[in-house]
């Protein structure tokens, strides 16, 4: 059997998405070899090449005269500019792409001079800037050329095209499947550019005999659905019954749990849900044995978390307990009763509590599958070896350093834990496995694996794609990296937990942590309580302060339009966010309007008087069904433009002194929070931080993050201890005996691996004793300076 793991277009251009590389490792652990392909980066290079743009402009020429006549003002001028510069685009696109891929640095000087073709996005960026551009500005301009060309393609040839997504709005919570088939038939980009790539790939799969082929497609986002359909349709046409098409990934897990459109299964034989390991293993076993599900005589045998078409109905096999109410109530589904999980005792996150207590024996297939997945999450890590990272681009769309982390780096993507350890937020899909099925990995094993991947790929930057990095596991990873000489840099998503205090932030920053992103959602204490965040605004400020003072970048996710929100709540949250930017506590952020999802706590428990929109709920659906409508959601639409405009300016350091009400063209309430609320929280945070640095019985072990200390003798038994921390020289005066004690302790407890680190409380007690007695040293300014200058207790 041939197994192909494919990431369909379109995803990010700077690094591969990790799912297929996790599956590759999983299959290898079971003795199965799989070919892995990232069609996203391959299709990008097919379009953004001299031959690709030559065809784009030739095909566009058929429409341009008409479109220019129909357009007005700036739109018509832009179209004329593209037509006039078409030959220059063809000439310059490959050196520009090479420049963004780090291969043709010299061409950056051409960009800096302004001597290249560009459209309105680059023109807006260049406004007010002097030529020549800086190196960084040149990279941003080059990136915007790609966006300008994507705008041209979308306007003239294919309205579904964008640089890193295709048909996103068509697939996002699309209730009916038929419009997607229509969009597929009307596509320009897919047959023109994906077609030749797909043909070559499928011919390769078809070669070498008549063995079965498993084409496994990972769909993380709506913008990958139409390309996946296109590839699957071609595979079916060429390979026929030899080929089984399997879909999985984030989009499948959230949107397609209740798909029932029969036509859809012409593009997909099996839907594999949740972690996917056990589902894929069972499907491949069936394919390898040559037993198609509909012909096996026992369609449920072995399947786990899988949907497949069985005659005229959709077969449901060992899905999550929380899914079964929908399946049982809809005749479009046929439920295998023998494999249906028990729902008595089900938890809020869809797990079964102590099933043995019911007296009913558990399904042995499910028991084995769960054990397999637990082991896989703990010990399976993504294998990127053999991938040509030189084809990925360093994309720079903004001058904001935190905002750029997502696209400006060839990150190796991995997770420290599957799911979310908090899993209590009301707006979140807590009943789905990707949130509720929390499982940590083997942190030591992951670190060793990423070190091996560093040597195999040449990449040393890690993007942790966790829902929320568990503090203890993140700190363990950081310590391993310190002990290994800091070979890796990393960043990822966290919760603003109190565990991320001064010592944790200092150690993480010293170990290579570049930035963190985290959800504030609604920046008022009342709203944080309502949505179940498990933190206060003052907690958030304290964490931002600790990271900020240790030069770790901070990004925040923000939400508005929650169904219990009032206009005043929106404005109060906006004012708090303004103050966070003004205080330098966050560097970038992103607003999104609240979307009610089927699998959220808010919907499952009908929290806070939630009222679903019954008119919408009763409309027919046969495809995606995750997003739900609720009464009153339209009242927040008018806030979109003002919130986005304010945030864009705040990230660029502009407009922070402008009253938040002025960003809207309609009346809004005055903020009800003090203009100095965040600064007061920050001041209290600094006071608590200072007090924690002088704790008489600190917990944890000693970590010295500064440079090699030096002791110089002073008069009357005193000494001077000096060292460098972050390239700044530090020094303190203390008794000579205490200085010698510190010199020995810091030398033994540096960042190198040591067999037995000293406990912090023991060190503090020894220093106090050598300085004259209890509290004699640890409450002094000298000790606080030492603690702020590299002495961490973790």
PDB file of C-alpha atoms in Angstrom, residues 154-266:
ATOM      1  CA  UNK A 154      -8.489  37.978  -7.396  1.00  0.00           C
ATOM      2  CA  UNK A 155      -9.960  41.029  -9.139  1.00  0.00           C
ATOM      3  CA  UNK A 156      -9.389  39.918 -12.718  1.00  0.00           C
ATOM      4  CA  UNK A 157      -9.300  36.118 -12.803  1.00  0.00           C
ATOM      5  CA  UNK A 158     -10.407  34.334  -9.624  1.00  0.00           C
ATOM      6  CA  UNK A 159     -12.373  35.960  -6.821  1.00  0.00           C
ATOM      7  CA  UNK A 160     -11.582  33.104  -4.423  1.00  0.00           C
ATOM      8  CA  UNK A 161      -7.787  33.549  -4.609  1.00  0.00           C
ATOM      9  CA  UNK A 162      -5.662  34.976  -1.800  1.00  0.00           C
ATOM     10  CA  UNK A 163      -2.007  34.594  -0.950  1.00  0.00           C
ATOM     11  CA  UNK A 164      -2.439  32.008   1.826  1.00  0.00           C
ATOM     12  CA  UNK A 165      -6.033  30.812   1.427  1.00  0.00           C
ATOM     13  CA  UNK A 166      -8.425  29.858  -1.330  1.00  0.00           C
ATOM     14  CA  UNK A 167     -12.203  30.069  -1.148  1.00  0.00           C
ATOM     15  CA  UNK A 168     -12.041  30.732   2.579  1.00  0.00           C
ATOM     16  CA  UNK A 169     -15.477  32.349   2.756  1.00  0.00           C
ATOM     17  CA  UNK A 170     -16.998  29.563   0.659  1.00  0.00           C
ATOM     18  CA  UNK A 171     -16.025  26.848   3.152  1.00  0.00           C
ATOM     19  CA  UNK A 172     -16.241  28.666   6.467  1.00  0.00           C
ATOM     20  CA  UNK A 173     -19.362  27.343   8.223  1.00  0.00           C
ATOM     21  CA  UNK A 174     -20.999  26.674   4.856  1.00  0.00           C
ATOM     22  CA  UNK A 175     -24.306  25.000   5.623  1.00  0.00           C
ATOM     23  CA  UNK A 176     -24.804  23.484   2.164  1.00  0.00           C
ATOM     24  CA  UNK A 177     -22.254  21.596   0.123  1.00  0.00           C
ATOM     25  CA  UNK A 178     -23.567  22.372  -3.382  1.00  0.00           C
ATOM     26  CA  UNK A 179     -22.059  25.918  -3.560  1.00  0.00           C
ATOM     27  CA  UNK A 180     -18.587  24.460  -2.990  1.00  0.00           C
ATOM     28  CA  UNK A 181     -18.965  22.187  -6.007  1.00  0.00           C
ATOM     29  CA  UNK A 182     -20.073  25.179  -8.060  1.00  0.00           C
ATOM     30  CA  UNK A 183     -17.076  27.184  -6.870  1.00  0.00           C
ATOM     31  CA  UNK A 184     -14.778  24.308  -7.787  1.00  0.00           C
ATOM     32  CA  UNK A 185     -16.160  24.225 -11.328  1.00  0.00           C
ATOM     33  CA  UNK A 186     -15.664  27.991 -11.786  1.00  0.00           C
ATOM     34  CA  UNK A 187     -12.110  28.110 -10.403  1.00  0.00           C
ATOM     35  CA  UNK A 188      -9.330  29.568 -12.518  1.00  0.00           C
ATOM     36  CA  UNK A 189      -6.282  29.029 -10.288  1.00  0.00           C
ATOM     37  CA  UNK A 190      -6.913  25.389  -9.435  1.00  0.00           C
ATOM     38  CA  UNK A 191      -7.059  23.949 -12.981  1.00  0.00           C
ATOM     39  CA  UNK A 192      -4.535  26.408 -14.374  1.00  0.00           C
ATOM     40  CA  UNK A 193      -1.828  25.942 -11.733  1.00  0.00           C
ATOM     41  CA  UNK A 194      -2.746  23.216  -9.264  1.00  0.00           C
ATOM     42  CA  UNK A 195      -3.808  20.934 -12.104  1.00  0.00           C
ATOM     43  CA  UNK A 196      -0.328  20.279 -13.549  1.00  0.00           C
ATOM     44  CA  UNK A 197       1.161  19.872 -10.061  1.00  0.00           C
ATOM     45  CA  UNK A 198      -1.589  17.426  -9.055  1.00  0.00           C
ATOM     46  CA  UNK A 199      -1.275  15.476 -12.313  1.00  0.00           C
ATOM     47  CA  UNK A 200       2.451  14.970 -11.823  1.00  0.00           C
ATOM     48  CA  UNK A 201       2.011  13.939  -8.193  1.00  0.00           C
ATOM     49  CA  UNK A 202      -0.812  11.502  -8.914  1.00  0.00           C
ATOM     50  CA  UNK A 203       1.062   9.953 -11.849  1.00  0.00           C
ATOM     51  CA  UNK A 204       3.869   9.281  -9.387  1.00  0.00           C
ATOM     52  CA  UNK A 205       1.412   7.594  -7.001  1.00  0.00           C
ATOM     53  CA  UNK A 206      -0.085   5.570  -9.838  1.00  0.00           C
ATOM     54  CA  UNK A 207       3.244   4.128 -10.946  1.00  0.00           C
ATOM     55  CA  UNK A 208       4.573   0.788  -9.803  1.00  0.00           C
ATOM     56  CA  UNK A 209       1.622  -1.570  -9.931  1.00  0.00           C
ATOM     57  CA  UNK A 210      -1.953  -1.800  -8.725  1.00  0.00           C
ATOM     58  CA  UNK A 211      -1.441  -1.610  -4.980  1.00  0.00           C
ATOM     59  CA  UNK A 212      -3.942   0.399  -2.904  1.00  0.00           C
ATOM     60  CA  UNK A 213      -3.237   4.103  -2.393  1.00  0.00           C
ATOM     61  CA  UNK A 214      -4.190   6.064   0.715  1.00  0.00           C
ATOM     62  CA  UNK A 215      -4.329   9.786  -0.026  1.00  0.00           C
ATOM     63  CA  UNK A 216      -4.432  11.499   3.380  1.00  0.00           C
ATOM     64  CA  UNK A 217      -5.281  15.212   3.323  1.00  0.00           C
ATOM     65  CA  UNK A 218      -4.891  17.506   6.330  1.00  0.00           C
ATOM     66  CA  UNK A 219      -7.232  20.497   6.304  1.00  0.00           C
ATOM     67  CA  UNK A 220      -6.419  22.944   9.109  1.00  0.00           C
ATOM     68  CA  UNK A 221      -8.433  25.882   7.732  1.00  0.00           C
ATOM     69  CA  UNK A 222     -11.417  26.642   5.467  1.00  0.00           C
ATOM     70  CA  UNK A 223      -9.022  28.020   2.842  1.00  0.00           C
ATOM     71  CA  UNK A 224      -7.726  24.491   2.146  1.00  0.00           C
ATOM     72  CA  UNK A 225     -11.103  22.857   1.389  1.00  0.00           C
ATOM     73  CA  UNK A 226     -11.533  23.669  -2.314  1.00  0.00           C
ATOM     74  CA  UNK A 227      -7.936  22.684  -3.163  1.00  0.00           C
ATOM     75  CA  UNK A 228      -8.439  19.417  -1.243  1.00  0.00           C
ATOM     76  CA  UNK A 229     -11.616  18.731  -3.213  1.00  0.00           C
ATOM     77  CA  UNK A 230      -9.785  19.435  -6.461  1.00  0.00           C
ATOM     78  CA  UNK A 231      -6.953  17.033  -5.663  1.00  0.00           C
ATOM     79  CA  UNK A 232      -9.357  14.336  -4.456  1.00  0.00           C
ATOM     80  CA  UNK A 233     -11.466  14.591  -7.604  1.00  0.00           C
ATOM     81  CA  UNK A 234      -8.394  14.170  -9.795  1.00  0.00           C
ATOM     82  CA  UNK A 235      -7.177  11.256  -7.688  1.00  0.00           C
ATOM     83  CA  UNK A 236     -10.507   9.475  -8.056  1.00  0.00           C
ATOM     84  CA  UNK A 237     -10.504  10.033 -11.813  1.00  0.00           C
ATOM     85  CA  UNK A 238      -6.977   8.687 -12.290  1.00  0.00           C
ATOM     86  CA  UNK A 239      -6.720   5.958  -9.655  1.00  0.00           C
ATOM     87  CA  UNK A 240     -10.348   4.903  -9.315  1.00  0.00           C
ATOM     88  CA  UNK A 241     -11.152   2.357  -6.624  1.00  0.00           C
ATOM     89  CA  UNK A 242      -7.440   1.887  -5.856  1.00  0.00           C
ATOM     90  CA  UNK A 243      -7.424   5.231  -4.097  1.00  0.00           C
ATOM     91  CA  UNK A 244      -9.010   5.905  -0.722  1.00  0.00           C
ATOM     92  CA  UNK A 245      -9.154   9.582   0.187  1.00  0.00           C
ATOM     93  CA  UNK A 246      -8.965  10.393   3.913  1.00  0.00           C
ATOM     94  CA  UNK A 247      -9.614  13.844   5.333  1.00  0.00           C
ATOM     95  CA  UNK A 248      -8.556  15.054   8.779  1.00  0.00           C
ATOM     96  CA  UNK A 249      -7.339  18.195  10.523  1.00  0.00           C
ATOM     97  CA  UNK A 250      -8.695  21.186  12.406  1.00  0.00           C
ATOM     98  CA  UNK A 251     -11.372  22.135   9.874  1.00  0.00           C
ATOM     99  CA  UNK A 252     -12.658  18.574   9.774  1.00  0.00           C
ATOM    100  CA  UNK A 253     -12.719  18.305  13.577  1.00  0.00           C
ATOM    101  CA  UNK A 254     -14.748  21.463  14.105  1.00  0.00           C
ATOM    102  CA  UNK A 255     -16.884  21.851  10.975  1.00  0.00           C
ATOM    103  CA  UNK A 256     -17.569  18.391   9.531  1.00  0.00           C
ATOM    104  CA  UNK A 257     -18.583  16.252  12.503  1.00  0.00           C
ATOM    105  CA  UNK A 258     -22.160  16.126  11.209  1.00  0.00           C
ATOM    106  CA  UNK A 259     -21.648  16.301   7.447  1.00  0.00           C
ATOM    107  CA  UNK A 260     -24.380  14.392   5.615  1.00  0.00           C
ATOM    108  CA  UNK A 261     -24.175  15.593   1.992  1.00  0.00           C
ATOM    109  CA  UNK A 262     -23.895  12.421  -0.063  1.00  0.00           C
ATOM    110  CA  UNK A 263     -22.126  14.343  -2.848  1.00  0.00           C
ATOM    111  CA  UNK A 264     -19.350  15.272  -0.435  1.00  0.00           C
ATOM    112  CA  UNK A 265     -18.295  11.666  -0.150  1.00  0.00           C
ATOM    113  CA  UNK A 266     -17.399  11.736  -3.816  1.00  0.00           C
TER     114      UNK A 266
END
